[in-house]
Amino acid sequence: MEIESEYPGGLSAWIAFLNRNLANNYPQPAIDNEIQGTVVIQFIVDLGGNVSDVTAIDGPKELREAAIAVIKKSGKWIPAVQNGHHVISYKRQPITFKLATE
């Protein structure tokens, strides 16, 4: 791939999006049971920059749906480019859920 698909605004904007949305999406049952961990999400960015086929491939089952929901909210991406044409790209994103310590 010549140019990898990218979240609009680049890596710093992507990290800001994840941090902003994860803070509001920590599942209450996971908080109550003190479940933390990293969920690995796999997804596709299509030719139009749309995110699809969002699946959790690893991580605590109690956190998977929340991680999937955050990725699905990410909106349009900048599609990958190969030989001057937009192409489908496959992404993997680890999402770490960590409880605040008092």
PDB file of N, CA and C in Angstrom:
ATOM      1  N   MET A   1       0.840  -1.172   0.000  1.00  0.00           N
ATOM      2  CA  MET A   1       0.000   0.000   0.000  1.00  0.00           C
ATOM      3  C   MET A   1       0.888   1.239   0.000  1.00  0.00           C
ATOM      4  N   GLU A   2       0.614   2.175  -0.906  1.00  0.00           N
ATOM      5  CA  GLU A   2       1.391   3.407  -0.957  1.00  0.00           C
ATOM      6  C   GLU A   2       1.063   4.311   0.226  1.00  0.00           C
ATOM      7  N   ILE A   3      -0.231   4.563   0.406  1.00  0.00           N
ATOM      8  CA  ILE A   3      -0.682   5.440   1.484  1.00  0.00           C
ATOM      9  C   ILE A   3      -1.740   4.698   2.284  1.00  0.00           C
ATOM     10  N   GLU A   4      -1.464   4.492   3.562  1.00  0.00           N
ATOM     11  CA  GLU A   4      -2.379   3.775   4.447  1.00  0.00           C
ATOM     12  C   GLU A   4      -3.607   4.646   4.727  1.00  0.00           C
ATOM     13  N   SER A   5      -4.745   3.995   4.960  1.00  0.00           N
ATOM     14  CA  SER A   5      -5.934   4.757   5.342  1.00  0.00           C
ATOM     15  C   SER A   5      -5.651   5.477   6.656  1.00  0.00           C
ATOM     16  N   GLU A   6      -6.341   6.617   6.845  1.00  0.00           N
ATOM     17  CA  GLU A   6      -6.027   7.459   7.989  1.00  0.00           C
ATOM     18  C   GLU A   6      -7.275   8.166   8.498  1.00  0.00           C
ATOM     19  N   TYR A   7      -7.329   8.334   9.801  1.00  0.00           N
ATOM     20  CA  TYR A   7      -8.397   9.115  10.409  1.00  0.00           C
ATOM     21  C   TYR A   7      -8.149  10.587  10.056  1.00  0.00           C
ATOM     22  N   PRO A   8      -9.202  11.343   9.696  1.00  0.00           N
ATOM     23  CA  PRO A   8      -9.006  12.760   9.351  1.00  0.00           C
ATOM     24  C   PRO A   8      -8.314  13.511  10.491  1.00  0.00           C
ATOM     25  N   GLY A   9      -7.250  14.202  10.166  1.00  0.00           N
ATOM     26  CA  GLY A   9      -6.488  14.922  11.176  1.00  0.00           C
ATOM     27  C   GLY A   9      -5.272  14.153  11.657  1.00  0.00           C
ATOM     28  N   GLY A  10      -5.147  12.897  11.202  1.00  0.00           N
ATOM     29  CA  GLY A  10      -3.967  12.115  11.528  1.00  0.00           C
ATOM     30  C   GLY A  10      -4.026  11.412  12.874  1.00  0.00           C
ATOM     31  N   LEU A  11      -2.879  10.911  13.282  1.00  0.00           N
ATOM     32  CA  LEU A  11      -2.777  10.099  14.488  1.00  0.00           C
ATOM     33  C   LEU A  11      -3.199  10.859  15.743  1.00  0.00           C
ATOM     34  N   SER A  12      -2.795  12.109  15.857  1.00  0.00           N
ATOM     35  CA  SER A  12      -3.143  12.873  17.070  1.00  0.00           C
ATOM     36  C   SER A  12      -4.652  13.068  17.182  1.00  0.00           C
ATOM     37  N   ALA A  13      -5.322  13.300  16.060  1.00  0.00           N
ATOM     38  CA  ALA A  13      -6.784  13.450  16.070  1.00  0.00           C
ATOM     39  C   ALA A  13      -7.452  12.114  16.413  1.00  0.00           C
ATOM     40  N   TRP A  14      -6.891  11.012  15.919  1.00  0.00           N
ATOM     41  CA  TRP A  14      -7.425   9.684  16.209  1.00  0.00           C
ATOM     42  C   TRP A  14      -7.312   9.376  17.698  1.00  0.00           C
ATOM     43  N   ILE A  15      -6.161   9.644  18.271  1.00  0.00           N
ATOM     44  CA  ILE A  15      -5.964   9.404  19.703  1.00  0.00           C
ATOM     45  C   ILE A  15      -6.914  10.270  20.530  1.00  0.00           C
ATOM     46  N   ALA A  16      -7.078  11.518  20.138  1.00  0.00           N
ATOM     47  CA  ALA A  16      -8.006  12.414  20.846  1.00  0.00           C
ATOM     48  C   ALA A  16      -9.438  11.890  20.755  1.00  0.00           C
ATOM     49  N   PHE A  17      -9.842  11.408  19.564  1.00  0.00           N
ATOM     50  CA  PHE A  17     -11.175  10.837  19.383  1.00  0.00           C
ATOM     51  C   PHE A  17     -11.368   9.635  20.301  1.00  0.00           C
ATOM     52  N   LEU A  18     -10.401   8.726  20.307  1.00  0.00           N
ATOM     53  CA  LEU A  18     -10.507   7.527  21.147  1.00  0.00           C
ATOM     54  C   LEU A  18     -10.601   7.892  22.623  1.00  0.00           C
ATOM     55  N   ASN A  19      -9.726   8.770  23.083  1.00  0.00           N
ATOM     56  CA  ASN A  19      -9.739   9.164  24.498  1.00  0.00           C
ATOM     57  C   ASN A  19     -11.062   9.813  24.894  1.00  0.00           C
ATOM     58  N   ARG A  20     -11.560  10.692  24.050  1.00  0.00           N
ATOM     59  CA  ARG A  20     -12.817  11.400  24.321  1.00  0.00           C
ATOM     60  C   ARG A  20     -13.992  10.422  24.386  1.00  0.00           C
ATOM     61  N   ASN A  21     -14.026   9.471  23.481  1.00  0.00           N
ATOM     62  CA  ASN A  21     -15.163   8.550  23.403  1.00  0.00           C
ATOM     63  C   ASN A  21     -15.063   7.369  24.357  1.00  0.00           C
ATOM     64  N   LEU A  22     -13.871   6.931  24.670  1.00  0.00           N
ATOM     65  CA  LEU A  22     -13.731   5.812  25.594  1.00  0.00           C
ATOM     66  C   LEU A  22     -14.110   6.211  27.008  1.00  0.00           C
ATOM     67  N   ALA A  23     -13.834   7.442  27.371  1.00  0.00           N
ATOM     68  CA  ALA A  23     -14.162   7.906  28.729  1.00  0.00           C
ATOM     69  C   ALA A  23     -15.659   7.794  28.993  1.00  0.00           C
ATOM     70  N   ASN A  24     -16.461   7.963  27.964  1.00  0.00           N
ATOM     71  CA  ASN A  24     -17.918   7.922  28.114  1.00  0.00           C
ATOM     72  C   ASN A  24     -18.523   6.555  27.819  1.00  0.00           C
ATOM     73  N   ASN A  25     -17.713   5.602  27.424  1.00  0.00           N
ATOM     74  CA  ASN A  25     -18.240   4.300  26.986  1.00  0.00           C
ATOM     75  C   ASN A  25     -17.787   3.121  27.827  1.00  0.00           C
ATOM     76  N   TYR A  26     -17.206   3.363  28.987  1.00  0.00           N
ATOM     77  CA  TYR A  26     -16.770   2.240  29.838  1.00  0.00           C
ATOM     78  C   TYR A  26     -18.024   1.573  30.389  1.00  0.00           C
ATOM     79  N   PRO A  27     -18.262   0.308  30.099  1.00  0.00           N
ATOM     80  CA  PRO A  27     -19.497  -0.358  30.536  1.00  0.00           C
ATOM     81  C   PRO A  27     -19.590  -0.424  32.066  1.00  0.00           C
ATOM     82  N   GLN A  28     -20.743  -0.051  32.580  1.00  0.00           N
ATOM     83  CA  GLN A  28     -20.941  -0.052  34.035  1.00  0.00           C
ATOM     84  C   GLN A  28     -20.707  -1.424  34.669  1.00  0.00           C
ATOM     85  N   PRO A  29     -21.182  -2.535  34.070  1.00  0.00           N
ATOM     86  CA  PRO A  29     -20.895  -3.844  34.669  1.00  0.00           C
ATOM     87  C   PRO A  29     -19.385  -4.126  34.770  1.00  0.00           C
ATOM     88  N   ALA A  30     -18.621  -3.661  33.785  1.00  0.00           N
ATOM     89  CA  ALA A  30     -17.167  -3.852  33.827  1.00  0.00           C
ATOM     90  C   ALA A  30     -16.555  -3.005  34.943  1.00  0.00           C
ATOM     91  N   ILE A  31     -17.067  -1.789  35.131  1.00  0.00           N
ATOM     92  CA  ILE A  31     -16.599  -0.937  36.225  1.00  0.00           C
ATOM     93  C   ILE A  31     -16.910  -1.607  37.556  1.00  0.00           C
ATOM     94  N   ASP A  32     -18.158  -2.064  37.704  1.00  0.00           N
ATOM     95  CA  ASP A  32     -18.588  -2.697  38.953  1.00  0.00           C
ATOM     96  C   ASP A  32     -17.741  -3.920  39.308  1.00  0.00           C
ATOM     97  N   ASN A  33     -17.301  -4.656  38.290  1.00  0.00           N
ATOM     98  CA  ASN A  33     -16.514  -5.872  38.503  1.00  0.00           C
ATOM     99  C   ASN A  33     -15.000  -5.649  38.328  1.00  0.00           C
ATOM    100  N   GLU A  34     -14.621  -4.372  38.207  1.00  0.00           N
ATOM    101  CA  GLU A  34     -13.209  -3.979  38.080  1.00  0.00           C
ATOM    102  C   GLU A  34     -12.497  -4.700  36.934  1.00  0.00           C
ATOM    103  N   ILE A  35     -13.177  -4.763  35.781  1.00  0.00           N
ATOM    104  CA  ILE A  35     -12.604  -5.421  34.607  1.00  0.00           C
ATOM    105  C   ILE A  35     -11.892  -4.364  33.762  1.00  0.00           C
ATOM    106  N   GLN A  36     -10.627  -4.621  33.497  1.00  0.00           N
ATOM    107  CA  GLN A  36      -9.804  -3.755  32.669  1.00  0.00           C
ATOM    108  C   GLN A  36      -9.153  -4.618  31.596  1.00  0.00           C
ATOM    109  N   GLY A  37      -8.564  -3.985  30.619  1.00  0.00           N
ATOM    110  CA  GLY A  37      -7.817  -4.750  29.629  1.00  0.00           C
ATOM    111  C   GLY A  37      -7.843  -4.104  28.265  1.00  0.00           C
ATOM    112  N   THR A  38      -7.202  -4.772  27.337  1.00  0.00           N
ATOM    113  CA  THR A  38      -7.095  -4.273  25.972  1.00  0.00           C
ATOM    114  C   THR A  38      -7.919  -5.146  25.041  1.00  0.00           C
ATOM    115  N   VAL A  39      -8.772  -4.491  24.281  1.00  0.00           N
ATOM    116  CA  VAL A  39      -9.574  -5.156  23.260  1.00  0.00           C
ATOM    117  C   VAL A  39      -8.949  -4.819  21.906  1.00  0.00           C
ATOM    118  N   VAL A  40      -8.706  -5.839  21.098  1.00  0.00           N
ATOM    119  CA  VAL A  40      -8.170  -5.612  19.756  1.00  0.00           C
ATOM    120  C   VAL A  40      -9.333  -5.659  18.776  1.00  0.00           C
ATOM    121  N   ILE A  41      -9.490  -4.555  18.059  1.00  0.00           N
ATOM    122  CA  ILE A  41     -10.571  -4.415  17.089  1.00  0.00           C
ATOM    123  C   ILE A  41      -9.993  -4.491  15.685  1.00  0.00           C
ATOM    124  N   GLN A  42     -10.679  -5.214  14.825  1.00  0.00           N
ATOM    125  CA  GLN A  42     -10.315  -5.285  13.416  1.00  0.00           C
ATOM    126  C   GLN A  42     -11.459  -4.677  12.626  1.00  0.00           C
ATOM    127  N   PHE A  43     -11.125  -3.870  11.614  1.00  0.00           N
ATOM    128  CA  PHE A  43     -12.170  -3.269  10.785  1.00  0.00           C
ATOM    129  C   PHE A  43     -11.639  -2.946   9.398  1.00  0.00           C
ATOM    130  N   ILE A  44     -12.559  -2.619   8.511  1.00  0.00           N
ATOM    131  CA  ILE A  44     -12.234  -2.285   7.128  1.00  0.00           C
ATOM    132  C   ILE A  44     -12.543  -0.809   6.897  1.00  0.00           C
ATOM    133  N   VAL A  45     -11.647  -0.137   6.170  1.00  0.00           N
ATOM    134  CA  VAL A  45     -11.931   1.197   5.641  1.00  0.00           C
ATOM    135  C   VAL A  45     -12.083   1.004   4.138  1.00  0.00           C
ATOM    136  N   ASP A  46     -13.304   1.263   3.621  1.00  0.00           N
ATOM    137  CA  ASP A  46     -13.575   0.981   2.211  1.00  0.00           C
ATOM    138  C   ASP A  46     -13.116   2.123   1.294  1.00  0.00           C
ATOM    139  N   LEU A  47     -13.441   2.000   0.012  1.00  0.00           N
ATOM    140  CA  LEU A  47     -13.003   2.971  -0.988  1.00  0.00           C
ATOM    141  C   LEU A  47     -13.511   4.381  -0.715  1.00  0.00           C
ATOM    142  N   GLY A  48     -14.658   4.482  -0.057  1.00  0.00           N
ATOM    143  CA  GLY A  48     -15.236   5.787   0.255  1.00  0.00           C
ATOM    144  C   GLY A  48     -14.865   6.305   1.633  1.00  0.00           C
ATOM    145  N   GLY A  49     -14.022   5.556   2.359  1.00  0.00           N
ATOM    146  CA  GLY A  49     -13.626   5.969   3.699  1.00  0.00           C
ATOM    147  C   GLY A  49     -14.576   5.523   4.794  1.00  0.00           C
ATOM    148  N   ASN A  50     -15.530   4.669   4.428  1.00  0.00           N
ATOM    149  CA  ASN A  50     -16.496   4.169   5.405  1.00  0.00           C
ATOM    150  C   ASN A  50     -15.897   3.012   6.202  1.00  0.00           C
ATOM    151  N   VAL A  51     -16.228   2.965   7.488  1.00  0.00           N
ATOM    152  CA  VAL A  51     -15.770   1.896   8.368  1.00  0.00           C
ATOM    153  C   VAL A  51     -16.820   0.786   8.355  1.00  0.00           C
ATOM    154  N   SER A  52     -16.377  -0.469   8.193  1.00  0.00           N
ATOM    155  CA  SER A  52     -17.306  -1.601   8.200  1.00  0.00           C
ATOM    156  C   SER A  52     -16.623  -2.829   8.778  1.00  0.00           C
ATOM    157  N   ASP A  53     -17.399  -3.892   8.942  1.00  0.00           N
ATOM    158  CA  ASP A  53     -16.907  -5.176   9.449  1.00  0.00           C
ATOM    159  C   ASP A  53     -16.093  -5.023  10.731  1.00  0.00           C
ATOM    160  N   VAL A  54     -16.630  -4.237  11.664  1.00  0.00           N
ATOM    161  CA  VAL A  54     -15.944  -3.984  12.928  1.00  0.00           C
ATOM    162  C   VAL A  54     -16.155  -5.186  13.847  1.00  0.00           C
ATOM    163  N   THR A  55     -15.062  -5.850  14.212  1.00  0.00           N
ATOM    164  CA  THR A  55     -15.147  -7.017  15.092  1.00  0.00           C
ATOM    165  C   THR A  55     -14.044  -6.971  16.140  1.00  0.00           C
ATOM    166  N   ALA A  56     -14.353  -7.518  17.299  1.00  0.00           N
ATOM    167  CA  ALA A  56     -13.355  -7.663  18.351  1.00  0.00           C
ATOM    168  C   ALA A  56     -12.705  -9.029  18.183  1.00  0.00           C
ATOM    169  N   ILE A  57     -11.385  -9.054  18.090  1.00  0.00           N
ATOM    170  CA  ILE A  57     -10.696 -10.323  17.878  1.00  0.00           C
ATOM    171  C   ILE A  57      -9.942 -10.795  19.117  1.00  0.00           C
ATOM    172  N   ASP A  58      -9.864  -9.940  20.130  1.00  0.00           N
ATOM    173  CA  ASP A  58      -9.189 -10.335  21.368  1.00  0.00           C
ATOM    174  C   ASP A  58      -9.575  -9.354  22.474  1.00  0.00           C
ATOM    175  N   GLY A  59      -9.469  -9.804  23.702  1.00  0.00           N
ATOM    176  CA  GLY A  59      -9.721  -8.935  24.850  1.00  0.00           C
ATOM    177  C   GLY A  59     -10.886  -9.412  25.690  1.00  0.00           C
ATOM    178  N   PRO A  60     -11.051  -8.781  26.863  1.00  0.00           N
ATOM    179  CA  PRO A  60     -12.138  -9.167  27.776  1.00  0.00           C
ATOM    180  C   PRO A  60     -13.507  -9.031  27.107  1.00  0.00           C
ATOM    181  N   LYS A  61     -14.310 -10.091  27.203  1.00  0.00           N
ATOM    182  CA  LYS A  61     -15.615 -10.076  26.519  1.00  0.00           C
ATOM    183  C   LYS A  61     -16.522  -8.975  27.037  1.00  0.00           C
ATOM    184  N   GLU A  62     -16.372  -8.587  28.293  1.00  0.00           N
ATOM    185  CA  GLU A  62     -17.218  -7.543  28.878  1.00  0.00           C
ATOM    186  C   GLU A  62     -16.942  -6.156  28.287  1.00  0.00           C
ATOM    187  N   LEU A  63     -15.814  -5.996  27.607  1.00  0.00           N
ATOM    188  CA  LEU A  63     -15.419  -4.695  27.056  1.00  0.00           C
ATOM    189  C   LEU A  63     -15.525  -4.624  25.537  1.00  0.00           C
ATOM    190  N   ARG A  64     -15.783  -5.751  24.909  1.00  0.00           N
ATOM    191  CA  ARG A  64     -15.745  -5.805  23.441  1.00  0.00           C
ATOM    192  C   ARG A  64     -16.805  -4.932  22.773  1.00  0.00           C
ATOM    193  N   GLU A  65     -18.041  -5.006  23.236  1.00  0.00           N
ATOM    194  CA  GLU A  65     -19.109  -4.221  22.593  1.00  0.00           C
ATOM    195  C   GLU A  65     -18.848  -2.722  22.686  1.00  0.00           C
ATOM    196  N   ALA A  66     -18.319  -2.271  23.814  1.00  0.00           N
ATOM    197  CA  ALA A  66     -18.016  -0.847  23.983  1.00  0.00           C
ATOM    198  C   ALA A  66     -16.921  -0.413  23.011  1.00  0.00           C
ATOM    199  N   ALA A  67     -15.910  -1.247  22.834  1.00  0.00           N
ATOM    200  CA  ALA A  67     -14.826  -0.928  21.901  1.00  0.00           C
ATOM    201  C   ALA A  67     -15.336  -0.887  20.463  1.00  0.00           C
ATOM    202  N   ILE A  68     -16.176  -1.836  20.102  1.00  0.00           N
ATOM    203  CA  ILE A  68     -16.771  -1.860  18.756  1.00  0.00           C
ATOM    204  C   ILE A  68     -17.598  -0.589  18.528  1.00  0.00           C
ATOM    205  N   ALA A  69     -18.380  -0.195  19.514  1.00  0.00           N
ATOM    206  CA  ALA A  69     -19.234   0.996  19.389  1.00  0.00           C
ATOM    207  C   ALA A  69     -18.408   2.253  19.138  1.00  0.00           C
ATOM    208  N   VAL A  70     -17.276   2.366  19.803  1.00  0.00           N
ATOM    209  CA  VAL A  70     -16.418   3.550  19.619  1.00  0.00           C
ATOM    210  C   VAL A  70     -15.873   3.599  18.196  1.00  0.00           C
ATOM    211  N   ILE A  71     -15.402   2.474  17.686  1.00  0.00           N
ATOM    212  CA  ILE A  71     -14.873   2.448  16.314  1.00  0.00           C
ATOM    213  C   ILE A  71     -15.973   2.797  15.312  1.00  0.00           C
ATOM    214  N   LYS A  72     -17.177   2.265  15.524  1.00  0.00           N
ATOM    215  CA  LYS A  72     -18.286   2.542  14.613  1.00  0.00           C
ATOM    216  C   LYS A  72     -18.666   4.020  14.602  1.00  0.00           C
ATOM    217  N   LYS A  73     -18.389   4.736  15.680  1.00  0.00           N
ATOM    218  CA  LYS A  73     -18.705   6.166  15.751  1.00  0.00           C
ATOM    219  C   LYS A  73     -17.649   7.044  15.087  1.00  0.00           C
ATOM    220  N   SER A  74     -16.578   6.447  14.573  1.00  0.00           N
ATOM    221  CA  SER A  74     -15.448   7.247  14.092  1.00  0.00           C
ATOM    222  C   SER A  74     -15.711   8.003  12.796  1.00  0.00           C
ATOM    223  N   GLY A  75     -16.803   7.698  12.103  1.00  0.00           N
ATOM    224  CA  GLY A  75     -17.141   8.457  10.895  1.00  0.00           C
ATOM    225  C   GLY A  75     -16.270   8.087   9.707  1.00  0.00           C
ATOM    226  N   LYS A  76     -16.208   9.000   8.744  1.00  0.00           N
ATOM    227  CA  LYS A  76     -15.454   8.742   7.512  1.00  0.00           C
ATOM    228  C   LYS A  76     -13.960   8.907   7.736  1.00  0.00           C
ATOM    229  N   TRP A  77     -13.207   8.016   7.111  1.00  0.00           N
ATOM    230  CA  TRP A  77     -11.751   8.051   7.126  1.00  0.00           C
ATOM    231  C   TRP A  77     -11.254   8.488   5.753  1.00  0.00           C
ATOM    232  N   ILE A  78      -9.969   8.750   5.658  1.00  0.00           N
ATOM    233  CA  ILE A  78      -9.331   8.998   4.369  1.00  0.00           C
ATOM    234  C   ILE A  78      -8.891   7.625   3.856  1.00  0.00           C
ATOM    235  N   PRO A  79      -9.422   7.183   2.701  1.00  0.00           N
ATOM    236  CA  PRO A  79      -9.125   5.827   2.221  1.00  0.00           C
ATOM    237  C   PRO A  79      -7.651   5.636   1.876  1.00  0.00           C
ATOM    238  N   ALA A  80      -7.222   4.389   1.892  1.00  0.00           N
ATOM    239  CA  ALA A  80      -5.865   4.031   1.480  1.00  0.00           C
ATOM    240  C   ALA A  80      -5.727   4.218  -0.032  1.00  0.00           C
ATOM    241  N   VAL A  81      -4.489   4.406  -0.474  1.00  0.00           N
ATOM    242  CA  VAL A  81      -4.215   4.606  -1.903  1.00  0.00           C
ATOM    243  C   VAL A  81      -3.133   3.630  -2.346  1.00  0.00           C
ATOM    244  N   GLN A  82      -3.390   2.975  -3.487  1.00  0.00           N
ATOM    245  CA  GLN A  82      -2.408   2.094  -4.122  1.00  0.00           C
ATOM    246  C   GLN A  82      -2.422   2.380  -5.613  1.00  0.00           C
ATOM    247  N   ASN A  83      -1.267   2.645  -6.182  1.00  0.00           N
ATOM    248  CA  ASN A  83      -1.152   2.958  -7.618  1.00  0.00           C
ATOM    249  C   ASN A  83      -2.093   4.082  -8.042  1.00  0.00           C
ATOM    250  N   GLY A  84      -2.257   5.060  -7.179  1.00  0.00           N
ATOM    251  CA  GLY A  84      -3.070   6.224  -7.502  1.00  0.00           C
ATOM    252  C   GLY A  84      -4.567   6.031  -7.346  1.00  0.00           C
ATOM    253  N   HIS A  85      -4.995   4.882  -6.864  1.00  0.00           N
ATOM    254  CA  HIS A  85      -6.419   4.591  -6.705  1.00  0.00           C
ATOM    255  C   HIS A  85      -6.743   4.264  -5.249  1.00  0.00           C
ATOM    256  N   HIS A  86      -7.946   4.653  -4.825  1.00  0.00           N
ATOM    257  CA  HIS A  86      -8.400   4.278  -3.488  1.00  0.00           C
ATOM    258  C   HIS A  86      -8.587   2.762  -3.438  1.00  0.00           C
ATOM    259  N   VAL A  87      -8.177   2.175  -2.327  1.00  0.00           N
ATOM    260  CA  VAL A  87      -8.318   0.732  -2.134  1.00  0.00           C
ATOM    261  C   VAL A  87      -8.856   0.470  -0.727  1.00  0.00           C
ATOM    262  N   ILE A  88      -9.396  -0.713  -0.544  1.00  0.00           N
ATOM    263  CA  ILE A  88      -9.872  -1.154   0.766  1.00  0.00           C
ATOM    264  C   ILE A  88      -8.658  -1.444   1.645  1.00  0.00           C
ATOM    265  N   SER A  89      -8.748  -1.061   2.909  1.00  0.00           N
ATOM    266  CA  SER A  89      -7.662  -1.406   3.831  1.00  0.00           C
ATOM    267  C   SER A  89      -8.240  -2.056   5.084  1.00  0.00           C
ATOM    268  N   TYR A  90      -7.449  -2.915   5.649  1.00  0.00           N
ATOM    269  CA  TYR A  90      -7.820  -3.614   6.869  1.00  0.00           C
ATOM    270  C   TYR A  90      -7.011  -3.015   8.009  1.00  0.00           C
ATOM    271  N   LYS A  91      -7.693  -2.665   9.095  1.00  0.00           N
ATOM    272  CA  LYS A  91      -7.042  -2.016  10.227  1.00  0.00           C
ATOM    273  C   LYS A  91      -7.199  -2.872  11.476  1.00  0.00           C
ATOM    274  N   ARG A  92      -6.235  -2.759  12.368  1.00  0.00           N
ATOM    275  CA  ARG A  92      -6.329  -3.346  13.708  1.00  0.00           C
ATOM    276  C   ARG A  92      -6.024  -2.238  14.691  1.00  0.00           C
ATOM    277  N   GLN A  93      -6.864  -2.130  15.701  1.00  0.00           N
ATOM    278  CA  GLN A  93      -6.690  -1.086  16.703  1.00  0.00           C
ATOM    279  C   GLN A  93      -6.843  -1.669  18.095  1.00  0.00           C
ATOM    280  N   PRO A  94      -5.772  -1.642  18.907  1.00  0.00           N
ATOM    281  CA  PRO A  94      -5.940  -2.026  20.308  1.00  0.00           C
ATOM    282  C   PRO A  94      -6.585  -0.868  21.076  1.00  0.00           C
ATOM    283  N   ILE A  95      -7.562  -1.186  21.899  1.00  0.00           N
ATOM    284  CA  ILE A  95      -8.231  -0.186  22.727  1.00  0.00           C
ATOM    285  C   ILE A  95      -8.118  -0.649  24.172  1.00  0.00           C
ATOM    286  N   THR A  96      -7.466   0.168  24.980  1.00  0.00           N
ATOM    287  CA  THR A  96      -7.222  -0.199  26.372  1.00  0.00           C
ATOM    288  C   THR A  96      -8.210   0.487  27.281  1.00  0.00           C
ATOM    289  N   PHE A  97      -8.882  -0.315  28.079  1.00  0.00           N
ATOM    290  CA  PHE A  97      -9.804   0.179  29.108  1.00  0.00           C
ATOM    291  C   PHE A  97      -9.078   0.077  30.447  1.00  0.00           C
ATOM    292  N   LYS A  98      -8.945   1.211  31.115  1.00  0.00           N
ATOM    293  CA  LYS A  98      -8.260   1.238  32.399  1.00  0.00           C
ATOM    294  C   LYS A  98      -9.098   2.042  33.379  1.00  0.00           C
ATOM    295  N   LEU A  99      -9.369   1.438  34.510  1.00  0.00           N
ATOM    296  CA  LEU A  99     -10.144   2.124  35.536  1.00  0.00           C
ATOM    297  C   LEU A  99      -9.290   3.182  36.224  1.00  0.00           C
ATOM    298  N   ALA A 100      -9.899   4.296  36.533  1.00  0.00           N
ATOM    299  CA  ALA A 100      -9.200   5.360  37.244  1.00  0.00           C
ATOM    300  C   ALA A 100      -8.894   4.886  38.658  1.00  0.00           C
ATOM    301  N   THR A 101      -7.693   5.185  39.122  1.00  0.00           N
ATOM    302  CA  THR A 101      -7.330   4.828  40.489  1.00  0.00           C
ATOM    303  C   THR A 101      -7.549   6.040  41.387  1.00  0.00           C
ATOM    304  N   GLU A 102      -8.032   5.756  42.559  1.00  0.00           N
ATOM    305  CA  GLU A 102      -8.344   6.858  43.479  1.00  0.00           C
ATOM    306  C   GLU A 102      -7.185   7.127  44.407  1.00  0.00           C
TER     307      GLU A 102
END
